[in-house]
Structures are given as structure tokens and as C-alpha cells.
Amino acid sequence: MTEQIATAPAHDGPAGRGRVRPEGASPTRAALTLGALGVVFGDIGTSPIYTLQTLFSPDDPHPVPLTEANLLGLLSLIFWSATIVVTGLYVGVVLHADNHGEGGIMSLITLVGRRGRDGRRLPPTVVRRLALAGIAGAALFLADSMITPAISVLSAVEGVTVVDPALGDFVVPAVLVIVVALFVVQRFGTAKVGAAFGPVMVLWFLVIGLGGLSRVVAEPGVLRALSPTYAIGFFVEQPGTAFFALAAVVLVITGAEALYADLGHFGRAPITRAWLFLVYPACMLSYYGQGALVIGDLSPDGPITAPFFRVVPGWALVPLVVLATLATVIASQAVITGAFSVVRQAVQLGYLPRLRIVHTSAHTIGQVYVPYVNYGLMVAVVLLVLSFRSSAALAFAYGMAVTCTVLVTIVLTSVVAVHRWGRPRPLVLAGGGFVGLVMLGFLAANLTKLAHGAWVPLVIGLLLFTVMTTWFRGRLLVTKRRHEQEGPLDDVLHDACDPGSPLVRVPGTAVYLNRATKGEPTAPLALRSTVEHLHALHERVLVVSLTTALSPWVVDEEIGTVTVPEGSDGSVVLVTLHFGYRQRTDVPAALARALAAADLDVDLDEASWFLSTIDVSRSPGHHRPGELPRWRRAVFTATSHLTTDAARSFELPKDRTVVMGARIEV
């Protein structure tokens, strides 16, 4: 296997003040809001299907007794949890922590590493620890991406048991068919399907909102639970029951992180409008409508099953099951797309090997498909469905990943607020501390479900975190060893430009891809091998270094830096190309733009491209200080097998690309 390393992740490139946008007219405010409804809110918008049912589930090891007082207390907890965490934290604060318009936990990692309002940076040790916390959050988000499709589709298809209980045996097979089909079609992209997402979700929110409203009108007393006194009274009168109930109440905010992760696709204003004017009211009406239904049918035999589906009249039940299935598929699609985006950013920042990333749209840069991730998620979702077999059982595992991710977001956003925005530290500590205490309560309650499935996202997140941090450390070691083998670039250039050099200059242009390094540049291994073994060099040589900027996009005007080294006769040119961590690394196109901006006439259509490859193997020796332990060496070398072909990744011409390299042990 080979590990081809030609980029310098998280290199200090240009700031990337602009964004690369698809050609054509900018989307209207209405179009952006509609798009946000179709992509951003699928997860949080389908939570009403299973949240209230989970709270009173007989399968819960700590079930809530069904009384009117308990129900009102839970509805109050649901309302204020959504208000504090989603509206207050995410919409009110986190959406403002954008990295040149982009959101997501990777953006927070880059923001904490930048200069603050006072022009100073945080200490490197602090930045490293915060970055590790961010990577842990990203790993938990990927774990959440496995659970969301399973619980969402299960909860929707389970609605058929309300139509006919005998159909219960067909729920799991039907879910497996839907899930497998969902992942199989990912390779075709979501451009065409995505156009229908918005209208379907608008219909979904109108239906659940109006359905809940009809029940609230019939039982208006349920609106008493809007007062926080009912939530407080629930904790005062039944602290144990209220505490254990938090493990299910947290399901109300699952999907909140999507508001921030998809910030770059739609912008702050459309996401805020969609949440405040449709999603938030519709979800709350659905919860309170279910509560009104249950209050009107209290019985000593326990709660009625599937309150979400029983809110609507009998004639609307089958259409609602169909609509719920569509909505949950959309929710799953949004999470899968988010997972692709997170993995892509992790690759660009150096926390994962260079995976094969397919761009599924010629117009939308952020629309990508990652085969390894897609089928890995599919296998995980299938195993989760077969293991838990019901949404109620899987709900015990769902809240843990979300809770931990939100806690990481609170910490990083608080640092950004003080360091970057200059907000008063006491104010930030008070606000962040309050929301943090709320989330710690959710976390503590979820810890009581460890034996019932809450361990699943923690184990998945830990495994992903280990792989990502191991790859990052291993990549640094490989880079150090490679640096030793390459030697200074000046030595090779001196031989190439010396008139008395025995090197033969052959016609044509050669492009050597190189690593971007701080300090004295090194020679690409392919260039050194060409000089030492062939004793020849092309008449025109371009040494191209690739960097990943700490911003999602780099505008065309800043994408390349062209220099001619001292003592050169102009036949050797050094080029540094800067890519944002969300941009396509189309090296030929970027190089052509950089050369044109520097007024250099170079024919790239006939140029030969040279890649330096590294064959990574595990060292048989014992662990030495500063190196990876033996088990981590095994993880690193195993992960490197996933690396895709560099020529494909950098979009180099296949018929004019030459690969040369060396072996390095870790």
C-alpha cells in the first residue's frame, strides 16, 4: 500500500475572504429558506414521532408514571429545552460563530486557533486541547449519523402498527429495505432529489402543526405547561423521576447541531427564519397536541401507543405514515450528507487519510459523495436496526452523542466569544455555564442508560476519535521522516540552473507536486529521483506546493503564489496553491489560474505531472519516545490502506502523470 502525501493540512494560507459560489443568479431569500427546511431541519423536525412515546415507554428501565401532573411537567421540560438549547444557544449565539460563512465543529476548531480581537493567539497547548475536544465532537457527530437513519426510519415505519398491529413483523424488513436503498442511491448525488426536499418538509411541518393544534383546541388546558413552573415543580416533587426522564427529553434537541453544520449552505438568516416561524411552532404544537390527546385518554392501563400518529383522524393515518417515512428519509439524507462534509473537512485538515471524494454536482461545490463513508454508515445502520429492532429501544442510545456534541460546542463557542468577539468573560461564563449545566443534566441522565444502549455512540465515537488522532500524529511522523529523505530544494535547483551541470534538459514542461513546509523548502522525492537516477530534467520545471487554508474557501485572486528562485534562469518556477478546506483540489485548473495571474505563459495541456509516493510500513521495533506505540502504528498503517489515488484526488490527467517514491517505516 502507498500513502501519498502532497498537501500541508491547516497551513497558514490566505484568509479566503470570499466564497466560491456556483454560477448563475444567487438564490432568493425564499429559496434559501425552503432549502433550509428541506435539509437542515429533517432530524429535529421528526423528533416528535418518538420523543413523547419514549418517555412513557414500558421498555424504559425508569418509566415515568402516567399522570396529568407528570405529563404537564414533561411538556414544560420539552418546551424549555428546545427554547434554551436550540433557540437560545444555537440560533441566538452559535450561528454567529461562522468561519467566513461556514459552520460546523471544524469551523470552531479553526476559529479558536486564530488571532483574537486583541491580536494575540491562545497558547498552543490550549489550542491543541480545544482542537482535541472539537475532534471528539466531530467523532460523536459521525456516531450520531449512524443512529439517526436507524431511529428515524424505524419510528416512521412503526406507524403501520397503528393501522394494523399484525403488520409489526414487517417493520424491521421494511426498514432494512429503505435504509439499504437510501445508501445505494447516494452515489448518484442529491441534486435532483434535493429539489423536492423543501416542499415535502413544508408539508410535514404544516401537517404535524395543524394536527397538534386541533388537539390543543379541544384540550386547551395543556398550554399551562408553557410555564417553566411546571418543569420546576416536576423536579421538586419527583426529582428522581424527572432526572431519569431527561434521558428521553434530550431527544427534543437531536438535530440541533445541523443548524450550525449547514450554515454555509443557506446562511444564518434563512435558518433562523425557518426555525422561528415554522419548525419551532410546528414541533411544539405537535408535542402539546400529543399531550392533549394523552390527557384526554388517561387510563390506569397505561399510555396509549404511538400518540404522534393517533393525533390525526383515522382517515389521515395511512397518509401520515407515508409522509412520516418520507420525512425520516429526508432527515437521514441530511445527516448522511453532513457526515460526508465532516469527513471531507477532516481529510483536508489532516485528521483522516485522503479518501476518494466524488463531486456529484457541477454547480454545487459542497455536494460530495464519499464511498468508504457511505457504505460504512450503511453497515452500521443495518446492524443497529437488527440489534435494537425498535425506535424506543434505540432511543436510549440516541441522546448520548447529541449531548456530548452540544457540550463541546458550548465550550468552543464560549472561547470564541471571549477570544474572538471580545465579549465580557463573566457574561460568557454565566450564559455558557447555565446552558452547560442544562446539558450536564442531560448527560448525567443518559449515563444511567449505559447498559441499555447509551454505550454504543460512546464506543463508536471513541474508535473514530482514536483513528483521527492517530492519523494526525502518524502523518506528522511520516512528514518528518520524509523531510529527512528529501533534503533542501536549493541543492537540486542549483544543479538544475548551473550552466556547467551534467544534467540533460529535455523539451517540455514538468510539474512536480510538493509538500508545503515552514522554513526552507524541501525537494519533492520525484524530482530528486529524476535528477539522481535519470540525470535529466525538463526545460521548464514547476514545483507546486499545496496547502489547506484555515478557511473553507479561497477566492481565485488568492489561490496561488508564484515565485522564481534566486539564481534561476527562469526555467524553474515555484508555485504555492492555496485551497480552502471545503474546496475541490483541482490542481490543474488552480495552477492555470495562478500562472495566468502571474503573466507566465506555460502550456499545461502537454505538461508531464510527477507525484511523490510514500510506502508506509510498520516498524518492527519497540516504542521510542516521540513515536507511536505499537498498537497505534497498526492503526495508522491499517488506515493508510484507505488512501485514494493522489492523481484522482488532485484531478491530474491520467495519461500524463508519473508516480515515483520511497518507503518509510513508522
Coordinates of N, CA and C in Angstrom, one line a residue, residues 119-245:
G119 N -5.4 40.8 18.9 CA -4.3 40.5 18.0 C -3.4 39.3 18.5
R120 N -3.7 38.8 19.7 CA -2.9 37.7 20.2 C -3.6 36.3 20.0
R121 N -2.8 35.3 20.0 CA -3.3 33.9 19.8 C -3.4 33.3 21.2
L122 N -4.2 32.3 21.3 CA -4.2 31.5 22.5 C -3.0 30.6 22.6
P123 N -2.5 30.3 23.8 CA -1.3 29.4 24.0 C -1.5 28.1 23.2
P124 N -0.4 27.6 22.5 CA -0.5 26.4 21.7 C -1.1 25.2 22.4
T125 N -0.8 25.0 23.7 CA -1.3 23.9 24.5 C -2.8 24.0 24.6
V126 N -3.3 25.2 24.8 CA -4.8 25.4 24.9 C -5.4 25.1 23.6
V127 N -4.8 25.6 22.5 CA -5.4 25.3 21.2 C -5.5 23.9 20.9
R128 N -4.4 23.1 21.2 CA -4.4 21.7 21.0 C -5.4 21.0 21.7
R129 N -5.6 21.4 23.0 CA -6.7 20.7 23.8 C -8.1 21.0 23.3
L130 N -8.3 22.2 22.9 CA -9.6 22.6 22.3 C -9.8 21.9 21.0
A131 N -8.7 21.7 20.2 CA -8.8 21.0 18.9 C -9.2 19.5 19.2
L132 N -8.6 18.9 20.2 CA -8.9 17.6 20.5 C -10.4 17.4 20.9
A133 N -10.9 18.4 21.7 CA -12.3 18.4 22.1 C -13.2 18.5 20.8
G134 N -12.8 19.4 19.9 CA -13.5 19.5 18.6 C -13.5 18.2 17.8
I135 N -12.4 17.5 17.8 CA -12.3 16.3 17.0 C -13.2 15.2 17.7
A136 N -13.2 15.3 19.0 CA -14.1 14.4 19.8 C -15.6 14.7 19.4
G137 N -15.9 15.9 19.3 CA -17.3 16.3 18.9 C -17.6 15.9 17.5
A138 N -16.6 16.0 16.6 CA -16.8 15.5 15.2 C -17.0 14.0 15.1
A139 N -16.2 13.3 16.0 CA -16.4 11.8 16.0 C -17.8 11.4 16.5
L140 N -18.3 12.2 17.5 CA -19.6 11.9 18.0 C -20.7 12.2 17.0
F141 N -20.4 13.3 16.2 CA -21.4 13.6 15.2 C -21.5 12.5 14.2
L142 N -20.4 11.9 13.8 CA -20.4 10.8 12.9 C -21.1 9.6 13.5
A143 N -20.9 9.4 14.8 CA -21.7 8.3 15.5 C -23.2 8.6 15.5
D144 N -23.5 9.8 15.7 CA -24.9 10.2 15.6 C -25.5 10.0 14.1
S145 N -24.6 10.1 13.1 CA -25.0 9.9 11.8 C -25.4 8.5 11.5
M146 N -24.9 7.6 12.3 CA -25.3 6.2 12.2 C -26.6 5.9 12.9
I147 N -26.9 6.6 14.0 CA -28.1 6.3 14.8 C -29.3 7.0 14.1
T148 N -29.1 8.2 13.6 CA -30.3 8.9 13.1 C -31.1 8.2 12.0
P149 N -30.5 7.7 11.0 CA -31.3 6.9 10.0 C -32.0 5.8 10.6
A150 N -31.4 5.1 11.5 CA -32.0 3.9 12.1 C -33.2 4.2 12.9
I151 N -33.1 5.2 13.9 CA -34.2 5.5 14.7 C -35.3 6.3 14.0
S152 N -34.9 7.1 13.0 CA -35.9 7.9 12.3 C -36.8 7.0 11.5
V153 N -36.2 6.2 10.6 CA -37.0 5.4 9.7 C -37.8 4.3 10.5
L154 N -37.2 3.8 11.6 CA -37.9 2.8 12.4 C -39.1 3.5 13.0
S155 N -39.0 4.7 13.6 CA -40.2 5.3 14.2 C -41.3 5.6 13.2
A156 N -40.9 5.9 12.0 CA -41.9 6.2 11.0 C -42.7 4.9 10.5
V157 N -41.9 3.9 10.2 CA -42.5 2.7 9.7 C -43.3 2.0 10.8
E158 N -42.9 2.2 12.0 CA -43.7 1.6 13.1 C -45.1 2.1 13.2
G159 N -45.4 3.2 12.5 CA -46.7 3.8 12.4 C -47.7 2.8 11.8
V160 N -47.2 1.8 11.0 CA -48.2 0.9 10.4 C -48.8 0.0 11.4
T161 N -48.2 -0.2 12.6 CA -48.8 -1.0 13.6 C -50.0 -0.3 14.2
V162 N -50.2 1.0 14.1 CA -51.4 1.7 14.5 C -52.5 1.3 13.5
V163 N -52.2 1.2 12.2 CA -53.2 0.8 11.2 C -53.6 -0.6 11.4
D164 N -52.6 -1.5 11.6 CA -52.9 -2.9 11.8 C -51.8 -3.5 12.6
P165 N -52.0 -3.9 13.9 CA -50.9 -4.5 14.7 C -50.3 -5.7 14.1
A166 N -51.0 -6.4 13.3 CA -50.4 -7.6 12.7 C -49.2 -7.3 11.7
L167 N -49.1 -6.0 11.3 CA -48.0 -5.6 10.4 C -46.7 -5.4 11.2
G168 N -46.7 -5.6 12.5 CA -45.5 -5.4 13.2 C -44.3 -6.2 12.8
D169 N -44.6 -7.4 12.3 CA -43.5 -8.3 11.9 C -42.8 -7.8 10.6
F170 N -43.4 -6.9 9.9 CA -42.8 -6.4 8.7 C -42.1 -5.1 8.8
V171 N -42.0 -4.6 10.1 CA -41.4 -3.3 10.3 C -39.9 -3.4 10.0
V172 N -39.2 -4.3 10.7 CA -37.7 -4.3 10.5 C -37.3 -4.6 9.1
P173 N -37.9 -5.7 8.4 CA -37.6 -5.9 7.0 C -37.8 -4.7 6.1
A174 N -38.9 -4.0 6.3 CA -39.2 -2.8 5.5 C -38.2 -1.7 5.8
V175 N -37.8 -1.5 7.0 CA -36.8 -0.5 7.4 C -35.5 -0.8 6.7
L176 N -35.1 -2.1 6.7 CA -33.8 -2.5 6.1 C -33.8 -2.2 4.6
V177 N -34.9 -2.5 4.0 CA -35.0 -2.2 2.5 C -34.9 -0.7 2.3
I178 N -35.6 0.1 3.1 CA -35.5 1.5 2.9 C -34.1 2.1 3.1
V179 N -33.5 1.6 4.2 CA -32.1 2.0 4.5 C -31.1 1.7 3.5
V180 N -31.1 0.4 3.0 CA -30.2 0.0 2.0 C -30.4 0.8 0.7
A181 N -31.6 1.0 0.3 CA -31.9 1.8 -0.9 C -31.4 3.2 -0.7
L182 N -31.6 3.8 0.5 CA -31.1 5.1 0.7 C -29.6 5.3 0.5
F183 N -28.8 4.3 1.0 CA -27.4 4.4 0.8 C -26.9 4.1 -0.6
V184 N -27.6 3.2 -1.2 CA -27.2 2.8 -2.6 C -27.3 3.9 -3.5
V185 N -28.4 4.8 -3.4 CA -28.6 5.9 -4.3 C -27.7 7.1 -4.0
Q186 N -27.0 7.0 -2.9 CA -26.1 8.2 -2.6 C -25.1 8.5 -3.7
R187 N -24.6 7.5 -4.4 CA -23.6 7.7 -5.4 C -24.1 8.5 -6.6
F188 N -25.4 8.7 -6.8 CA -26.0 9.5 -7.8 C -26.1 10.9 -7.5
G189 N -25.8 11.3 -6.2 CA -26.0 12.7 -5.8 C -27.4 13.0 -5.4
T190 N -27.5 14.2 -4.7 CA -28.8 14.6 -4.2 C -29.4 15.8 -4.9
A191 N -28.8 16.2 -6.0 CA -29.2 17.4 -6.7 C -30.7 17.4 -7.1
K192 N -31.1 16.3 -7.8 CA -32.5 16.2 -8.3 C -33.5 15.9 -7.1
V193 N -33.1 15.0 -6.2 CA -33.9 14.7 -5.1 C -34.1 15.9 -4.2
G194 N -33.0 16.6 -4.0 CA -32.9 17.7 -3.1 C -33.9 18.8 -3.4
A195 N -34.3 18.9 -4.7 CA -35.2 20.0 -5.1 C -36.6 19.7 -4.5
A196 N -36.9 18.4 -4.2 CA -38.2 18.1 -3.6 C -38.2 18.1 -2.1
F197 N -37.1 18.2 -1.5 CA -37.0 18.1 0.0 C -37.7 19.2 0.7
G198 N -37.5 20.4 0.2 CA -38.1 21.6 0.9 C -39.6 21.5 0.9
P199 N -40.3 21.3 -0.3 CA -41.8 21.2 -0.2 C -42.3 20.1 0.6
V200 N -41.6 19.0 0.6 CA -42.1 17.8 1.4 C -42.0 18.2 2.9
M201 N -40.9 18.9 3.3 CA -40.8 19.2 4.7 C -41.7 20.3 5.1
V202 N -42.0 21.3 4.2 CA -43.0 22.3 4.5 C -44.4 21.6 4.8
L203 N -44.8 20.6 3.9 CA -46.0 19.9 4.1 C -46.0 19.2 5.4
W204 N -44.8 18.6 5.8 CA -44.7 17.8 7.0 C -44.9 18.7 8.2
F205 N -44.3 19.9 8.3 CA -44.5 20.8 9.4 C -45.9 21.4 9.5
L206 N -46.5 21.6 8.4 CA -47.9 22.1 8.4 C -48.8 21.0 8.9
V207 N -48.6 19.8 8.5 CA -49.5 18.7 8.9 C -49.3 18.4 10.4
I208 N -48.1 18.3 10.9 CA -47.9 18.0 12.3 C -48.4 19.2 13.2
G209 N -48.1 20.4 12.7 CA -48.6 21.6 13.4 C -50.1 21.7 13.5
L210 N -50.7 21.5 12.4 CA -52.2 21.6 12.4 C -52.8 20.5 13.1
G211 N -52.2 19.3 13.0 CA -52.8 18.1 13.7 C -52.7 18.3 15.2
G212 N -51.5 18.9 15.7 CA -51.4 19.2 17.1 C -52.3 20.3 17.6
L213 N -52.5 21.3 16.7 CA -53.4 22.4 17.1 C -54.8 22.0 17.3
S214 N -55.3 21.0 16.5 CA -56.6 20.6 16.6 C -56.9 19.9 18.0
R215 N -55.9 19.2 18.5 CA -56.0 18.6 19.8 C -55.8 19.6 20.9
V216 N -55.0 20.6 20.7 CA -54.8 21.6 21.7 C -56.1 22.4 21.9
V217 N -56.8 22.7 20.8 CA -58.0 23.5 20.8 C -59.1 22.7 21.6
A218 N -59.0 21.4 21.5 CA -60.0 20.5 22.2 C -59.6 20.4 23.7
E219 N -58.4 20.6 24.0 CA -57.9 20.4 25.4 C -56.9 21.6 25.7
P220 N -57.4 22.8 25.7 CA -56.5 24.0 25.9 C -55.8 24.0 27.2
G221 N -56.2 23.3 28.2 CA -55.6 23.3 29.5 C -54.1 22.8 29.4
V222 N -53.8 22.1 28.3 CA -52.4 21.6 28.2 C -51.4 22.7 28.0
L223 N -51.9 23.9 27.6 CA -51.0 25.0 27.4 C -50.4 25.6 28.7
R224 N -51.0 25.1 29.8 CA -50.4 25.5 31.1 C -49.0 25.1 31.2
A225 N -48.6 24.1 30.5 CA -47.2 23.6 30.6 C -46.2 24.5 29.9
L226 N -46.6 25.5 29.2 CA -45.7 26.5 28.7 C -45.0 27.3 29.8
S227 N -45.6 27.3 31.0 CA -44.9 27.9 32.1 C -43.8 27.1 32.7
P228 N -42.6 27.7 33.0 CA -41.5 26.9 33.5 C -41.8 26.3 34.9
T229 N -42.8 26.9 35.6 CA -43.1 26.4 36.9 C -43.5 24.9 36.9
Y230 N -44.0 24.4 35.8 CA -44.4 23.0 35.8 C -43.2 22.1 35.7
A231 N -42.2 22.6 34.9 CA -40.9 21.8 34.9 C -40.2 21.8 36.2
I232 N -40.2 23.0 36.8 CA -39.5 23.1 38.2 C -40.3 22.3 39.2
G233 N -41.6 22.4 39.2 CA -42.4 21.6 40.1 C -42.2 20.1 39.9
F234 N -42.0 19.7 38.7 CA -41.8 18.3 38.4 C -40.5 17.8 39.1
F235 N -39.5 18.6 39.1 CA -38.2 18.3 39.7 C -38.3 18.3 41.2
V236 N -39.1 19.3 41.7 CA -39.2 19.4 43.2 C -40.0 18.3 43.8
E237 N -41.1 17.9 43.1 CA -42.0 16.9 43.7 C -41.5 15.5 43.4
Q238 N -40.9 15.3 42.2 CA -40.4 13.9 41.9 C -39.0 14.0 41.3
P239 N -38.0 14.4 42.0 CA -36.7 14.6 41.5 C -36.1 13.4 40.8
G240 N -36.3 12.2 41.3 CA -35.8 11.0 40.7 C -36.4 10.7 39.3
T241 N -37.7 10.8 39.3 CA -38.4 10.5 38.0 C -38.1 11.6 37.0
A242 N -38.0 12.8 37.4 CA -37.7 13.9 36.5 C -36.3 13.8 35.9
F243 N -35.3 13.4 36.8 CA -33.9 13.2 36.4 C -33.8 12.1 35.3
F244 N -34.4 11.0 35.6 CA -34.3 9.9 34.6 C -35.0 10.2 33.3
A245 N -36.1 11.1 33.4 CA -36.8 11.4 32.2 C -36.0 12.3 31.2

